[in-house]
Amino acid sequence: MSLRLAVIGAGAVGRSVVDLAPEYGHTVTALADSRSAAVDPDGLDAATVFDRKDAEGTVGAADPEDALAAEYDVLVEVTPTTLGDAEPGFSHVKAALERDRHAVLANKGPVAERYADLMALEAESAGTVQFEAAVGGAIPILSTIADFGPGQITAARGVLNGTANFVLSRMAAEGLGYEHVLAEAQDLGVAEADPAFDVEGTDAALKFVILANVLGDEDQIYSLADADVEGIRSIPASALDLAAEDGRTIRLIGEATADGVRVGPRLVPQHDALAVTGTRNIVQFETVNAGQLHLSGRGAGGPETATAILSDVGRLE
Amino acid sequence: MVDAGDAETEAATTDDAETDADEERTDGGERSQTHTIRLELVDKPGELLSALHPIAENGGNLLSIFHERGNLTPRGHIPVEVDVECPPERFETIVDALRAEGVNVIQAGAERYGEELTLLLVGDIVDTDLSDTLQRIESSTDAALADLSLSAPEGRGGASSARLRLATRTGRSDEVFEHVRQVADEKDLNVVEPLVEVAE
């Protein structure tokens, strides 16, 4: 079945959703960035809207609110993650659910910071909320939990921030210092100009907060404030050397367990499954009856995240 | 080197050695192993020497003595840790002989340290008094430093790293980590803990 999508957010992920939607048989009827919108009930042309955005800085002549009011079946929320009240992302999702439409998020804010509010809105709506893309990009992490059943998984651990993992694995491989490798990562586009969100552990913590909420079956709701978070800025090259002498390495590891959410640099064996290199992500589930399960892949990027969004859209049909 | 982490396997071998004495002999005689004995002594001259006699007399090779002067047990005695090398079957004899001499043996062999933890300390380790840091980690937790590596490429005042291997009692690692974190916090150091995966 073909669904009509309203895409809110026109960054790398929003662009990829608009680009790939036809491949999955869907139509994008509205697209908004922070200043403008383009609406067409018959479907937008990706080239037209993005040529305009690149040339004029707007995706169309309409206001962003017009995209929220447009005809659609699924609202795709891909605006940048915000903390605290998670606005404006939360309001976008709320508007969709109140119209009994579905909402699919890549934005971590509403799911990590306002999970209870989000679930309450969903309970009142005929629409469904999906957010596979918020955790681990293309890796089907949340759908695996849904398949197993949250009660069958006792803990989730792993690497869910590619930037921090790139920095640590390069430092370990080349014996270089943090600042040097970070500058290299920024040149390569792996790290942003302001890398704080990644290297301070916030991004990974939000993902493990979401995992804790999903695994917790709504018994206990977490937000970023409940997580114990430490970043990688203080790790000198000498620490990685000492770890390597002992057959170990350091990774920014997140944990969502019965004890809560914790993210920080940890010692892991060099050949451990969790010691992935580069920007690769991995998550390890501790299952009740089937031992450990590992899922690994690309955790960020426009097309990667868009595939998770479009898989979520597919689950709504 | 004293490898306290093998204490658990040593204990198992001790039991096996008693029941499978034949097998032990076919292996070419007695194998010596390292055992840790923890004693408490009354603080008066000659006490330590008389406590060590039963060890030598029963064929134990004294490897090290850690005399924790200034540290008192709840009963006001001085704790002493002794590492002894001997064949497994002699170990019980030595402990019995110590007790027969009236020496208070708190723990012998495997009971004390069953687990090893490796962690990193990161920060200005040198100028925050490393020996004090280590002493405090050891003194208030049930952990003994088994190995230490230090890397301070930037010299004093720069960020340096230390790798610590701590021997601790089985099941006590959470307490040890908590205490290490406390000590590190006070000195503005960072701790990189190992990821301990607990299968439930």
Coordinates of C-alpha atoms in Angstrom, one line a residue, chain B residues 63-194:
Chain B
L63 CA 57.7 -15.4 49.3
S64 CA 56.6 -12.1 50.8
I65 CA 55.3 -10.6 54.0
F66 CA 53.1 -7.6 53.9
H67 CA 53.1 -6.2 57.4
E68 CA 50.4 -3.6 57.6
R69 CA 51.8 -1.6 60.5
G70 CA 49.6 1.3 61.5
N71 CA 46.5 -0.5 60.3
L72 CA 44.6 -2.3 63.0
T73 CA 42.0 -5.0 62.8
P74 CA 38.7 -4.5 64.7
R75 CA 40.3 -6.4 67.6
G76 CA 43.2 -4.0 67.8
H77 CA 45.7 -6.4 66.2
I78 CA 48.1 -5.9 63.3
P79 CA 47.1 -7.5 60.0
V80 CA 49.8 -9.4 58.2
E81 CA 49.6 -11.0 54.8
V82 CA 52.0 -13.8 54.0
D83 CA 52.6 -15.4 50.6
V84 CA 53.8 -18.9 50.8
E85 CA 54.9 -21.3 48.2
C86 CA 54.4 -25.0 48.9
P87 CA 52.9 -28.1 47.5
P88 CA 49.2 -28.0 47.8
E89 CA 49.1 -30.9 50.3
R90 CA 51.4 -29.2 52.7
F91 CA 49.3 -26.0 52.9
E92 CA 46.7 -27.4 55.3
T93 CA 49.5 -28.6 57.5
I94 CA 51.0 -25.2 57.6
V95 CA 47.7 -23.5 58.5
D96 CA 47.1 -26.1 61.2
A97 CA 50.6 -25.6 62.6
L98 CA 50.0 -21.8 62.7
R99 CA 46.8 -22.3 64.6
A100 CA 48.4 -24.8 67.0
E101 CA 51.0 -22.0 67.8
G102 CA 48.1 -19.7 68.8
V103 CA 48.4 -17.5 65.7
N104 CA 45.2 -16.1 64.6
V105 CA 44.7 -17.1 60.9
I106 CA 41.9 -15.0 59.4
Q107 CA 42.0 -16.4 56.0
A108 CA 44.0 -18.9 54.2
G109 CA 44.5 -19.6 50.5
A110 CA 41.7 -19.3 48.1
E111 CA 39.2 -17.7 50.4
R112 CA 40.7 -14.2 50.2
Y113 CA 41.2 -13.2 46.6
G114 CA 39.1 -14.9 43.9
E115 CA 38.8 -12.2 41.3
E116 CA 41.0 -9.8 39.4
L117 CA 40.0 -6.5 38.1
T118 CA 41.9 -4.4 35.6
L119 CA 41.2 -0.7 35.4
L120 CA 42.8 2.5 34.3
L121 CA 43.3 5.8 36.1
V122 CA 43.6 8.8 33.9
G123 CA 44.6 12.4 34.8
D124 CA 47.3 14.1 36.7
I125 CA 48.3 10.9 38.4
V126 CA 51.9 11.8 39.4
D127 CA 51.2 15.1 41.1
T128 CA 48.2 13.8 43.0
D129 CA 50.5 11.4 44.8
L130 CA 50.2 8.0 43.2
S131 CA 51.4 6.1 46.2
D132 CA 48.8 7.7 48.4
T133 CA 46.2 6.9 45.7
L134 CA 47.2 3.3 45.6
Q135 CA 47.4 3.0 49.4
R136 CA 44.0 4.4 49.8
I137 CA 42.5 2.1 47.2
E138 CA 44.1 -0.9 49.0
S139 CA 43.4 0.2 52.5
S140 CA 39.6 0.8 52.5
T141 CA 38.6 -1.9 50.2
D142 CA 39.3 -5.6 50.2
A143 CA 41.6 -5.3 47.3
A144 CA 45.3 -5.9 46.8
L145 CA 47.3 -4.3 44.1
A146 CA 48.7 -7.2 42.0
D147 CA 50.2 -5.2 39.2
L148 CA 50.8 -1.5 38.2
S149 CA 51.9 0.1 34.9
L150 CA 52.3 3.8 34.5
S151 CA 52.6 5.9 31.4
A152 CA 53.3 9.6 31.7
P153 CA 54.7 10.6 28.3
E154 CA 54.1 14.3 29.1
G155 CA 56.0 14.2 32.4
R156 CA 54.7 15.8 35.5
G157 CA 51.7 18.0 35.3
G158 CA 50.5 16.4 32.0
A159 CA 47.8 13.8 31.6
S160 CA 49.1 10.4 32.5
S161 CA 47.6 7.0 32.8
A162 CA 48.0 4.0 35.1
R163 CA 46.8 0.5 34.7
L164 CA 46.0 -1.3 37.9
R165 CA 45.4 -4.9 38.4
L166 CA 43.5 -5.5 41.6
A167 CA 43.0 -8.8 43.3
T168 CA 39.7 -8.9 45.2
R169 CA 37.3 -11.3 46.8
T170 CA 34.7 -12.9 44.5
G171 CA 31.6 -10.9 44.3
R172 CA 33.1 -7.7 45.8
S173 CA 34.0 -5.9 42.6
D174 CA 31.2 -3.4 42.8
E175 CA 32.4 -2.2 46.2
V176 CA 35.9 -2.0 44.9
F177 CA 34.8 0.1 41.8
E178 CA 32.8 2.4 44.0
H179 CA 35.7 3.0 46.3
V180 CA 38.1 3.6 43.5
R181 CA 35.7 6.1 42.0
Q182 CA 35.5 7.9 45.3
V183 CA 39.3 8.1 45.7
A184 CA 39.6 9.2 42.0
D185 CA 36.9 11.9 42.4
E186 CA 38.7 13.5 45.3
K187 CA 41.9 13.7 43.2
D188 CA 40.1 14.8 40.0
L189 CA 41.2 11.6 38.2
N190 CA 39.1 9.6 35.8
V191 CA 38.5 5.9 36.1
V192 CA 38.1 3.7 33.0
E193 CA 36.4 0.6 34.4
P194 CA 36.3 -2.7 32.6

